[in-house]
Amino acid sequence: MIQSSQPSLMKLTKDNYYDHVTDWQYMSATIFKSFMQCEGATLAKIKSDKLVDETATPLLVGNYVHSYFESAKAHEAFRKAHAKEMLTQKGALRSEYKTADAMIGRLEADDFFNFVYQGEKESIVSGELFGVEWKGKIDCLNLEKGYFVDLKTAADLHKRVWSDRFGGYVSFILAYGYVLQMYVYKELLQQMYHKPFTPYIFAVSKQSPPDIAAVKIDDARYSLEAEYIKKHLPRIMDVMNGEIEPHYCGECDYCRHNKQLHGFIEVDRLLN
Ligand SMILES: [Zn+2]
């Protein structure tokens, strides 16, 4: 990871945004959130270029929906590239993608969504936050009107999700760090275009029929996210730069897979 004062940053484009090498040059909301969950697993994954499991069905379904609203060309390319994962042995569309089609249809049938979802799709942003270079990819950027939109898919938009960070049940938008992500994008955009931007989220559920919501975020939430990043970023940078050993959460896929028992723990330790 390169601190912002260092030269030779790779210029980000739509084509190289997900390139492994850029993950060592730019922090992103995805990498930051992953480090907050498990430093050891995240470091191992970015070292081996496996930060995101691109074959995981929920991710593919999300990308399928995103590609549709990006452009007809992008959707067609996605369908071609992932035909194997999307189709059954008999060549029919798998149920997850039928659900995805219903989600697309639900959003597309909504006038308010169509009115707001106007602008440049998959817009790349970058800039400096707390002394580190960051990157981001925005689903829909309306430069002229000063807002941007991210599409989020979820099992159920109204489900209460437990959050250790917030110490209670919160909406999926807080639990999955989407406010943090919107804060980062908003700051990077402001640096790039020298004016403020308002983030919006359009959420669509995987239920049948799908639920939809247009979500705005109270400004007061952003100072909390700024403090959170400022507090934890230095340690993450030290871990990435190999200056301190990563902490292993002991519970994620990676930690469970690599677990070695060293003795007994008391009953209560199972609850951390
Ligand atoms: Zn872990």
PDB file of C-alpha atoms and ligand atoms in Angstrom:
ATOM      1  CA  MET A   1       0.000   0.000   0.000  1.00  0.00           C
ATOM      2  CA  ILE A   2       1.360   3.353  -1.055  1.00  0.00           C
ATOM      3  CA  GLN A   3       0.968   6.386   1.190  1.00  0.00           C
ATOM      4  CA  SER A   4      -0.308   9.376  -0.733  1.00  0.00           C
ATOM      5  CA  SER A   5       3.024  11.194  -0.666  1.00  0.00           C
ATOM      6  CA  GLN A   6       4.718   8.437  -2.680  1.00  0.00           C
ATOM      7  CA  PRO A   7       4.921   8.688  -6.487  1.00  0.00           C
ATOM      8  CA  SER A   8       4.103   6.214  -9.295  1.00  0.00           C
ATOM      9  CA  LEU A   9       0.474   5.454  -8.517  1.00  0.00           C
ATOM     10  CA  MET A  10      -1.139   3.390 -11.237  1.00  0.00           C
ATOM     11  CA  LYS A  11      -3.872   5.363 -13.002  1.00  0.00           C
ATOM     12  CA  LEU A  12      -7.236   3.719 -12.377  1.00  0.00           C
ATOM     13  CA  THR A  13      -9.522   2.840 -15.255  1.00  0.00           C
ATOM     14  CA  LYS A  14     -12.683   0.759 -15.583  1.00  0.00           C
ATOM     15  CA  ASP A  15     -10.513  -2.034 -16.992  1.00  0.00           C
ATOM     16  CA  ASN A  16      -7.891  -2.186 -14.267  1.00  0.00           C
ATOM     17  CA  TYR A  17     -10.078  -1.223 -11.278  1.00  0.00           C
ATOM     18  CA  TYR A  18     -10.212  -4.773  -9.939  1.00  0.00           C
ATOM     19  CA  ASP A  19      -6.583  -5.578 -10.842  1.00  0.00           C
ATOM     20  CA  HIS A  20      -4.766  -7.119  -7.935  1.00  0.00           C
ATOM     21  CA  VAL A  21      -1.896  -4.641  -8.108  1.00  0.00           C
ATOM     22  CA  THR A  22      -4.222  -1.657  -7.518  1.00  0.00           C
ATOM     23  CA  ASP A  23      -5.284  -3.199  -4.188  1.00  0.00           C
ATOM     24  CA  TRP A  24      -1.730  -2.587  -2.953  1.00  0.00           C
ATOM     25  CA  GLN A  25      -1.773   0.993  -4.197  1.00  0.00           C
ATOM     26  CA  TYR A  26      -5.239   2.118  -3.178  1.00  0.00           C
ATOM     27  CA  MET A  27      -7.333   1.467  -0.097  1.00  0.00           C
ATOM     28  CA  SER A  28     -11.019   0.837  -0.807  1.00  0.00           C
ATOM     29  CA  ALA A  29     -14.164   0.563   1.292  1.00  0.00           C
ATOM     30  CA  THR A  30     -14.228  -3.161   0.479  1.00  0.00           C
ATOM     31  CA  ILE A  31     -10.663  -3.774   1.684  1.00  0.00           C
ATOM     32  CA  PHE A  32     -11.101  -1.565   4.755  1.00  0.00           C
ATOM     33  CA  LYS A  33     -14.312  -3.380   5.771  1.00  0.00           C
ATOM     34  CA  SER A  34     -12.645  -6.728   5.170  1.00  0.00           C
ATOM     35  CA  PHE A  35      -9.701  -5.768   7.419  1.00  0.00           C
ATOM     36  CA  MET A  36     -12.140  -4.725  10.132  1.00  0.00           C
ATOM     37  CA  GLN A  37     -13.673  -8.204  10.004  1.00  0.00           C
ATOM     38  CA  CYS A  38     -10.414 -10.175   9.972  1.00  0.00           C
ATOM     39  CA  GLU A  39      -6.935  -8.761   9.391  1.00  0.00           C
ATOM     40  CA  GLY A  40      -5.277 -12.145   8.933  1.00  0.00           C
ATOM     41  CA  ALA A  41      -7.756 -13.413   6.358  1.00  0.00           C
ATOM     42  CA  THR A  42      -7.755 -10.117   4.424  1.00  0.00           C
ATOM     43  CA  LEU A  43      -3.962  -9.922   4.278  1.00  0.00           C
ATOM     44  CA  ALA A  44      -3.740 -13.530   3.079  1.00  0.00           C
ATOM     45  CA  LYS A  45      -6.430 -12.876   0.459  1.00  0.00           C
ATOM     46  CA  ILE A  46      -4.898  -9.713  -0.979  1.00  0.00           C
ATOM     47  CA  LYS A  47      -1.497 -11.424  -1.048  1.00  0.00           C
ATOM     48  CA  SER A  48      -2.953 -14.258  -3.093  1.00  0.00           C
ATOM     49  CA  ASP A  49      -5.319 -12.126  -5.218  1.00  0.00           C
ATOM     50  CA  LYS A  50      -8.409 -13.740  -3.683  1.00  0.00           C
ATOM     51  CA  LEU A  51      -9.966 -10.810  -1.860  1.00  0.00           C
ATOM     52  CA  VAL A  52     -13.291 -11.359  -3.528  1.00  0.00           C
ATOM     53  CA  ASP A  53     -14.544 -14.809  -4.424  1.00  0.00           C
ATOM     54  CA  GLU A  54     -15.864 -13.906  -7.857  1.00  0.00           C
ATOM     55  CA  THR A  55     -17.575 -17.258  -8.241  1.00  0.00           C
ATOM     56  CA  ALA A  56     -19.768 -16.889  -5.122  1.00  0.00           C
ATOM     57  CA  THR A  57     -23.421 -16.935  -6.212  1.00  0.00           C
ATOM     58  CA  PRO A  58     -24.654 -13.904  -4.180  1.00  0.00           C
ATOM     59  CA  LEU A  59     -21.858 -11.786  -5.687  1.00  0.00           C
ATOM     60  CA  LEU A  60     -22.621 -13.032  -9.197  1.00  0.00           C
ATOM     61  CA  VAL A  61     -26.325 -12.283  -8.755  1.00  0.00           C
ATOM     62  CA  GLY A  62     -25.484  -8.765  -7.540  1.00  0.00           C
ATOM     63  CA  ASN A  63     -23.155  -8.212 -10.490  1.00  0.00           C
ATOM     64  CA  TYR A  64     -25.779  -9.566 -12.872  1.00  0.00           C
ATOM     65  CA  VAL A  65     -28.248  -6.903 -11.659  1.00  0.00           C
ATOM     66  CA  HIS A  66     -25.558  -4.197 -11.771  1.00  0.00           C
ATOM     67  CA  SER A  67     -24.478  -5.067 -15.305  1.00  0.00           C
ATOM     68  CA  TYR A  68     -28.075  -4.748 -16.514  1.00  0.00           C
ATOM     69  CA  PHE A  69     -28.320  -1.157 -15.298  1.00  0.00           C
ATOM     70  CA  GLU A  70     -24.816  -0.369 -16.557  1.00  0.00           C
ATOM     71  CA  SER A  71     -25.603  -1.030 -20.232  1.00  0.00           C
ATOM     72  CA  ALA A  72     -27.049  -3.631 -22.587  1.00  0.00           C
ATOM     73  CA  LYS A  73     -23.495  -4.349 -23.740  1.00  0.00           C
ATOM     74  CA  ALA A  74     -22.212  -4.905 -20.182  1.00  0.00           C
ATOM     75  CA  HIS A  75     -25.129  -7.218 -19.380  1.00  0.00           C
ATOM     76  CA  GLU A  76     -24.602  -9.257 -22.523  1.00  0.00           C
ATOM     77  CA  ALA A  77     -20.880  -9.576 -21.756  1.00  0.00           C
ATOM     78  CA  PHE A  78     -21.697 -10.696 -18.205  1.00  0.00           C
ATOM     79  CA  ARG A  79     -24.173 -13.311 -19.445  1.00  0.00           C
ATOM     80  CA  LYS A  80     -21.611 -14.667 -21.882  1.00  0.00           C
ATOM     81  CA  ALA A  81     -18.767 -14.731 -19.351  1.00  0.00           C
ATOM     82  CA  HIS A  82     -20.845 -16.477 -16.678  1.00  0.00           C
ATOM     83  CA  ALA A  83     -23.055 -18.755 -18.772  1.00  0.00           C
ATOM     84  CA  LYS A  84     -21.610 -21.805 -17.024  1.00  0.00           C
ATOM     85  CA  GLU A  85     -22.529 -20.590 -13.528  1.00  0.00           C
ATOM     86  CA  MET A  86     -25.908 -19.214 -14.591  1.00  0.00           C
ATOM     87  CA  LEU A  87     -27.339 -22.176 -16.446  1.00  0.00           C
ATOM     88  CA  THR A  88     -28.426 -25.628 -15.292  1.00  0.00           C
ATOM     89  CA  GLN A  89     -27.149 -28.738 -17.087  1.00  0.00           C
ATOM     90  CA  LYS A  90     -30.274 -28.590 -19.238  1.00  0.00           C
ATOM     91  CA  GLY A  91     -29.496 -25.016 -20.238  1.00  0.00           C
ATOM     92  CA  ALA A  92     -32.235 -23.304 -18.191  1.00  0.00           C
ATOM     93  CA  LEU A  93     -31.549 -20.164 -16.167  1.00  0.00           C
ATOM     94  CA  ARG A  94     -30.837 -21.047 -12.505  1.00  0.00           C
ATOM     95  CA  SER A  95     -33.444 -19.889  -9.987  1.00  0.00           C
ATOM     96  CA  GLU A  96     -31.105 -17.263  -8.467  1.00  0.00           C
ATOM     97  CA  TYR A  97     -30.921 -15.527 -11.846  1.00  0.00           C
ATOM     98  CA  LYS A  98     -34.677 -15.749 -12.371  1.00  0.00           C
ATOM     99  CA  THR A  99     -34.921 -13.913  -9.049  1.00  0.00           C
ATOM    100  CA  ALA A 100     -32.326 -11.422 -10.348  1.00  0.00           C
ATOM    101  CA  ASP A 101     -34.471 -10.844 -13.454  1.00  0.00           C
ATOM    102  CA  ALA A 102     -37.460 -10.164 -11.192  1.00  0.00           C
ATOM    103  CA  MET A 103     -35.337  -7.676  -9.184  1.00  0.00           C
ATOM    104  CA  ILE A 104     -34.319  -5.907 -12.386  1.00  0.00           C
ATOM    105  CA  GLY A 105     -37.924  -5.814 -13.560  1.00  0.00           C
ATOM    106  CA  ARG A 106     -39.110  -4.443 -10.225  1.00  0.00           C
ATOM    107  CA  LEU A 107     -36.644  -1.537 -10.297  1.00  0.00           C
ATOM    108  CA  GLU A 108     -37.235  -0.858 -13.969  1.00  0.00           C
ATOM    109  CA  ALA A 109     -40.994  -0.598 -13.417  1.00  0.00           C
ATOM    110  CA  ASP A 110     -40.520   2.187 -10.871  1.00  0.00           C
ATOM    111  CA  ASP A 111     -40.753   5.734 -12.194  1.00  0.00           C
ATOM    112  CA  PHE A 112     -38.884   7.296  -9.284  1.00  0.00           C
ATOM    113  CA  PHE A 113     -35.957   4.898  -9.765  1.00  0.00           C
ATOM    114  CA  ASN A 114     -35.818   5.659 -13.497  1.00  0.00           C
ATOM    115  CA  PHE A 115     -36.004   9.386 -12.805  1.00  0.00           C
ATOM    116  CA  VAL A 116     -33.101   9.307 -10.315  1.00  0.00           C
ATOM    117  CA  TYR A 117     -30.869   6.616 -11.877  1.00  0.00           C
ATOM    118  CA  GLN A 118     -29.445   8.921 -14.531  1.00  0.00           C
ATOM    119  CA  GLY A 119     -25.756   9.591 -15.011  1.00  0.00           C
ATOM    120  CA  GLU A 120     -22.432   7.961 -15.731  1.00  0.00           C
ATOM    121  CA  LYS A 121     -22.435   4.264 -14.845  1.00  0.00           C
ATOM    122  CA  GLU A 122     -19.524   2.542 -13.062  1.00  0.00           C
ATOM    123  CA  SER A 123     -17.690   5.803 -12.526  1.00  0.00           C
ATOM    124  CA  ILE A 124     -14.179   5.444 -11.076  1.00  0.00           C
ATOM    125  CA  VAL A 125     -13.150   7.776  -8.268  1.00  0.00           C
ATOM    126  CA  SER A 126      -9.896   8.160  -6.366  1.00  0.00           C
ATOM    127  CA  GLY A 127      -8.291  10.547  -3.922  1.00  0.00           C
ATOM    128  CA  GLU A 128      -6.681  10.905  -0.540  1.00  0.00           C
ATOM    129  CA  LEU A 129      -8.353  10.220   2.789  1.00  0.00           C
ATOM    130  CA  PHE A 130      -6.487  10.355   6.103  1.00  0.00           C
ATOM    131  CA  GLY A 131      -3.103  10.265   4.352  1.00  0.00           C
ATOM    132  CA  VAL A 132      -3.834   7.248   2.174  1.00  0.00           C
ATOM    133  CA  GLU A 133      -4.901   6.926  -1.479  1.00  0.00           C
ATOM    134  CA  TRP A 134      -8.359   5.395  -1.940  1.00  0.00           C
ATOM    135  CA  LYS A 135     -10.309   4.118  -4.910  1.00  0.00           C
ATOM    136  CA  GLY A 136     -13.988   3.605  -5.513  1.00  0.00           C
ATOM    137  CA  LYS A 137     -16.414   2.604  -8.233  1.00  0.00           C
ATOM    138  CA  ILE A 138     -19.786   4.334  -8.266  1.00  0.00           C
ATOM    139  CA  ASP A 139     -22.822   2.673  -9.825  1.00  0.00           C
ATOM    140  CA  CYS A 140     -24.354   5.886 -11.155  1.00  0.00           C
ATOM    141  CA  LEU A 141     -22.869   9.390 -10.925  1.00  0.00           C
ATOM    142  CA  ASN A 142     -24.914  12.445 -11.793  1.00  0.00           C
ATOM    143  CA  LEU A 143     -22.163  15.021 -12.014  1.00  0.00           C
ATOM    144  CA  GLU A 144     -24.377  17.898 -13.079  1.00  0.00           C
ATOM    145  CA  LYS A 145     -26.943  17.546 -10.298  1.00  0.00           C
ATOM    146  CA  GLY A 146     -24.369  16.604  -7.655  1.00  0.00           C
ATOM    147  CA  TYR A 147     -25.568  13.217  -6.510  1.00  0.00           C
ATOM    148  CA  PHE A 148     -24.671   9.567  -6.938  1.00  0.00           C
ATOM    149  CA  VAL A 149     -26.517   6.299  -6.552  1.00  0.00           C
ATOM    150  CA  ASP A 150     -25.464   2.850  -5.445  1.00  0.00           C
ATOM    151  CA  LEU A 151     -27.610  -0.219  -6.036  1.00  0.00           C
ATOM    152  CA  LYS A 152     -27.741  -2.688  -3.166  1.00  0.00           C
ATOM    153  CA  THR A 153     -29.293  -6.120  -3.138  1.00  0.00           C
ATOM    154  CA  ALA A 154     -30.333  -7.852   0.098  1.00  0.00           C
ATOM    155  CA  ALA A 155     -32.340 -10.879   1.173  1.00  0.00           C
ATOM    156  CA  ASP A 156     -34.873  -8.703   3.030  1.00  0.00           C
ATOM    157  CA  LEU A 157     -34.606  -4.902   3.231  1.00  0.00           C
ATOM    158  CA  HIS A 158     -36.259  -4.730   6.660  1.00  0.00           C
ATOM    159  CA  LYS A 159     -34.321  -7.482   8.393  1.00  0.00           C
ATOM    160  CA  ARG A 160     -32.548  -6.575  11.625  1.00  0.00           C
ATOM    161  CA  VAL A 161     -28.883  -7.545  11.357  1.00  0.00           C
ATOM    162  CA  TRP A 162     -26.590  -7.898  14.402  1.00  0.00           C
ATOM    163  CA  SER A 163     -23.600  -5.578  14.355  1.00  0.00           C
ATOM    164  CA  ASP A 164     -20.660  -5.901  16.763  1.00  0.00           C
ATOM    165  CA  ARG A 165     -19.515  -2.440  15.735  1.00  0.00           C
ATOM    166  CA  PHE A 166     -22.811  -0.797  16.640  1.00  0.00           C
ATOM    167  CA  GLY A 167     -23.456  -3.179  19.542  1.00  0.00           C
ATOM    168  CA  GLY A 168     -26.988  -4.001  18.482  1.00  0.00           C
ATOM    169  CA  TYR A 169     -29.366  -4.823  15.662  1.00  0.00           C
ATOM    170  CA  VAL A 170     -29.240  -2.384  12.769  1.00  0.00           C
ATOM    171  CA  SER A 171     -30.416  -2.228   9.154  1.00  0.00           C
ATOM    172  CA  PHE A 172     -28.410  -4.124   6.543  1.00  0.00           C
ATOM    173  CA  ILE A 173     -27.148  -0.782   5.227  1.00  0.00           C
ATOM    174  CA  LEU A 174     -25.327  -0.004   8.482  1.00  0.00           C
ATOM    175  CA  ALA A 175     -24.395  -3.624   9.215  1.00  0.00           C
ATOM    176  CA  TYR A 176     -22.652  -4.139   5.872  1.00  0.00           C
ATOM    177  CA  GLY A 177     -20.778  -0.839   6.013  1.00  0.00           C
ATOM    178  CA  TYR A 178     -22.660   0.843   3.172  1.00  0.00           C
ATOM    179  CA  VAL A 179     -22.761   4.205   4.977  1.00  0.00           C
ATOM    180  CA  LEU A 180     -18.976   3.994   5.325  1.00  0.00           C
ATOM    181  CA  GLN A 181     -18.725   3.249   1.605  1.00  0.00           C
ATOM    182  CA  MET A 182     -20.993   6.198   0.725  1.00  0.00           C
ATOM    183  CA  TYR A 183     -18.909   8.473   2.987  1.00  0.00           C
ATOM    184  CA  VAL A 184     -15.704   7.479   1.161  1.00  0.00           C
ATOM    185  CA  TYR A 185     -17.245   8.023  -2.297  1.00  0.00           C
ATOM    186  CA  LYS A 186     -18.706  11.363  -1.253  1.00  0.00           C
ATOM    187  CA  GLU A 187     -15.320  12.616  -0.006  1.00  0.00           C
ATOM    188  CA  LEU A 188     -13.423  11.386  -3.088  1.00  0.00           C
ATOM    189  CA  LEU A 189     -15.979  13.006  -5.420  1.00  0.00           C
ATOM    190  CA  GLN A 190     -15.790  16.293  -3.570  1.00  0.00           C
ATOM    191  CA  GLN A 191     -11.987  16.297  -3.986  1.00  0.00           C
ATOM    192  CA  MET A 192     -12.252  15.497  -7.688  1.00  0.00           C
ATOM    193  CA  TYR A 193     -14.987  17.939  -8.631  1.00  0.00           C
ATOM    194  CA  HIS A 194     -14.715  20.609  -5.900  1.00  0.00           C
ATOM    195  CA  LYS A 195     -18.384  20.524  -4.974  1.00  0.00           C
ATOM    196  CA  PRO A 196     -20.509  18.477  -2.557  1.00  0.00           C
ATOM    197  CA  PHE A 197     -22.315  15.297  -3.622  1.00  0.00           C
ATOM    198  CA  THR A 198     -25.342  13.583  -2.075  1.00  0.00           C
ATOM    199  CA  PRO A 199     -25.311   9.774  -1.891  1.00  0.00           C
ATOM    200  CA  TYR A 200     -28.484   7.737  -2.442  1.00  0.00           C
ATOM    201  CA  ILE A 201     -29.044   4.007  -2.236  1.00  0.00           C
ATOM    202  CA  PHE A 202     -31.633   2.062  -4.197  1.00  0.00           C
ATOM    203  CA  ALA A 203     -32.131  -1.258  -2.472  1.00  0.00           C
ATOM    204  CA  VAL A 204     -33.897  -4.264  -3.936  1.00  0.00           C
ATOM    205  CA  SER A 205     -34.676  -7.507  -2.125  1.00  0.00           C
ATOM    206  CA  LYS A 206     -34.320 -11.097  -3.289  1.00  0.00           C
ATOM    207  CA  GLN A 207     -37.873 -11.873  -2.150  1.00  0.00           C
ATOM    208  CA  SER A 208     -40.693 -12.845  -4.473  1.00  0.00           C
ATOM    209  CA  PRO A 209     -41.987 -10.341  -5.370  1.00  0.00           C
ATOM    210  CA  PRO A 210     -38.915  -8.153  -4.699  1.00  0.00           C
ATOM    211  CA  ASP A 211     -39.173  -5.199  -2.347  1.00  0.00           C
ATOM    212  CA  ILE A 212     -37.595  -1.864  -3.280  1.00  0.00           C
ATOM    213  CA  ALA A 213     -36.528   1.191  -1.285  1.00  0.00           C
ATOM    214  CA  ALA A 214     -34.979   4.554  -2.079  1.00  0.00           C
ATOM    215  CA  VAL A 215     -32.719   5.416   0.850  1.00  0.00           C
ATOM    216  CA  LYS A 216     -31.057   8.667   1.903  1.00  0.00           C
ATOM    217  CA  ILE A 217     -28.544   9.057   4.721  1.00  0.00           C
ATOM    218  CA  ASP A 218     -28.612  11.672   7.485  1.00  0.00           C
ATOM    219  CA  ASP A 219     -25.499  13.869   7.296  1.00  0.00           C
ATOM    220  CA  ALA A 220     -24.874  13.237  11.005  1.00  0.00           C
ATOM    221  CA  ARG A 221     -23.920   9.642  10.228  1.00  0.00           C
ATOM    222  CA  TYR A 222     -20.859  10.615   8.196  1.00  0.00           C
ATOM    223  CA  SER A 223     -18.840  12.067  11.075  1.00  0.00           C
ATOM    224  CA  LEU A 224     -19.120   8.691  12.810  1.00  0.00           C
ATOM    225  CA  GLU A 225     -17.740   6.955   9.711  1.00  0.00           C
ATOM    226  CA  ALA A 226     -14.920   9.503   9.382  1.00  0.00           C
ATOM    227  CA  GLU A 227     -13.910   8.899  13.012  1.00  0.00           C
ATOM    228  CA  TYR A 228     -14.091   5.140  12.542  1.00  0.00           C
ATOM    229  CA  ILE A 229     -11.815   5.164   9.480  1.00  0.00           C
ATOM    230  CA  LYS A 230      -9.396   7.646  11.080  1.00  0.00           C
ATOM    231  CA  LYS A 231      -9.134   5.443  14.165  1.00  0.00           C
ATOM    232  CA  HIS A 232      -8.533   2.121  12.417  1.00  0.00           C
ATOM    233  CA  LEU A 233      -6.723   3.032   9.189  1.00  0.00           C
ATOM    234  CA  PRO A 234      -3.202   3.450  10.691  1.00  0.00           C
ATOM    235  CA  ARG A 235      -3.237  -0.083  12.096  1.00  0.00           C
ATOM    236  CA  ILE A 236      -4.497  -1.506   8.783  1.00  0.00           C
ATOM    237  CA  MET A 237      -1.686   0.293   6.947  1.00  0.00           C
ATOM    238  CA  ASP A 238       0.873  -1.150   9.393  1.00  0.00           C
ATOM    239  CA  VAL A 239      -0.531  -4.649   8.844  1.00  0.00           C
ATOM    240  CA  MET A 240      -0.453  -4.216   5.052  1.00  0.00           C
ATOM    241  CA  ASN A 241       3.092  -2.873   5.159  1.00  0.00           C
ATOM    242  CA  GLY A 242       4.205  -5.858   7.226  1.00  0.00           C
ATOM    243  CA  GLU A 243       5.124  -3.707  10.214  1.00  0.00           C
ATOM    244  CA  ILE A 244       2.812  -5.521  12.616  1.00  0.00           C
ATOM    245  CA  GLU A 245       1.386  -9.036  12.663  1.00  0.00           C
ATOM    246  CA  PRO A 246      -2.278  -9.306  11.666  1.00  0.00           C
ATOM    247  CA  HIS A 247      -4.920 -10.303  14.176  1.00  0.00           C
ATOM    248  CA  TYR A 248      -6.904 -13.443  13.312  1.00  0.00           C
ATOM    249  CA  CYS A 249     -10.608 -13.305  14.178  1.00  0.00           C
ATOM    250  CA  GLY A 250     -10.796 -17.071  14.696  1.00  0.00           C
ATOM    251  CA  GLU A 251     -14.307 -17.331  13.262  1.00  0.00           C
ATOM    252  CA  CYS A 252     -14.268 -16.495   9.533  1.00  0.00           C
ATOM    253  CA  ASP A 253     -13.935 -19.094   6.732  1.00  0.00           C
ATOM    254  CA  TYR A 254     -10.189 -18.528   6.530  1.00  0.00           C
ATOM    255  CA  CYS A 255      -9.616 -18.812  10.288  1.00  0.00           C
ATOM    256  CA  ARG A 256     -11.836 -21.876  10.651  1.00  0.00           C
ATOM    257  CA  HIS A 257     -10.010 -23.563   7.798  1.00  0.00           C
ATOM    258  CA  ASN A 258      -6.581 -22.910   9.316  1.00  0.00           C
ATOM    259  CA  LYS A 259      -7.476 -23.454  12.963  1.00  0.00           C
ATOM    260  CA  GLN A 260      -5.123 -25.408  15.256  1.00  0.00           C
ATOM    261  CA  LEU A 261      -6.254 -26.206  18.787  1.00  0.00           C
ATOM    262  CA  HIS A 262      -3.787 -25.361  21.528  1.00  0.00           C
ATOM    263  CA  GLY A 263      -5.765 -26.373  24.598  1.00  0.00           C
ATOM    264  CA  PHE A 264      -9.117 -25.841  26.258  1.00  0.00           C
ATOM    265  CA  ILE A 265     -11.259 -22.729  26.460  1.00  0.00           C
ATOM    266  CA  GLU A 266     -13.895 -22.090  29.124  1.00  0.00           C
ATOM    267  CA  VAL A 267     -17.561 -22.272  28.103  1.00  0.00           C
ATOM    268  CA  ASP A 268     -18.094 -18.483  27.985  1.00  0.00           C
ATOM    269  CA  ARG A 269     -15.137 -17.942  25.618  1.00  0.00           C
ATOM    270  CA  LEU A 270     -17.234 -19.447  22.836  1.00  0.00           C
ATOM    271  CA  LEU A 271     -19.294 -16.263  22.974  1.00  0.00           C
ATOM    272  CA  ASN A 272     -16.076 -14.261  22.650  1.00  0.00           C
TER     273      ASN A 272
HETATM  274 ZN    ZN B   1     -10.667 -14.663  10.533  1.00  0.00          ZN
END
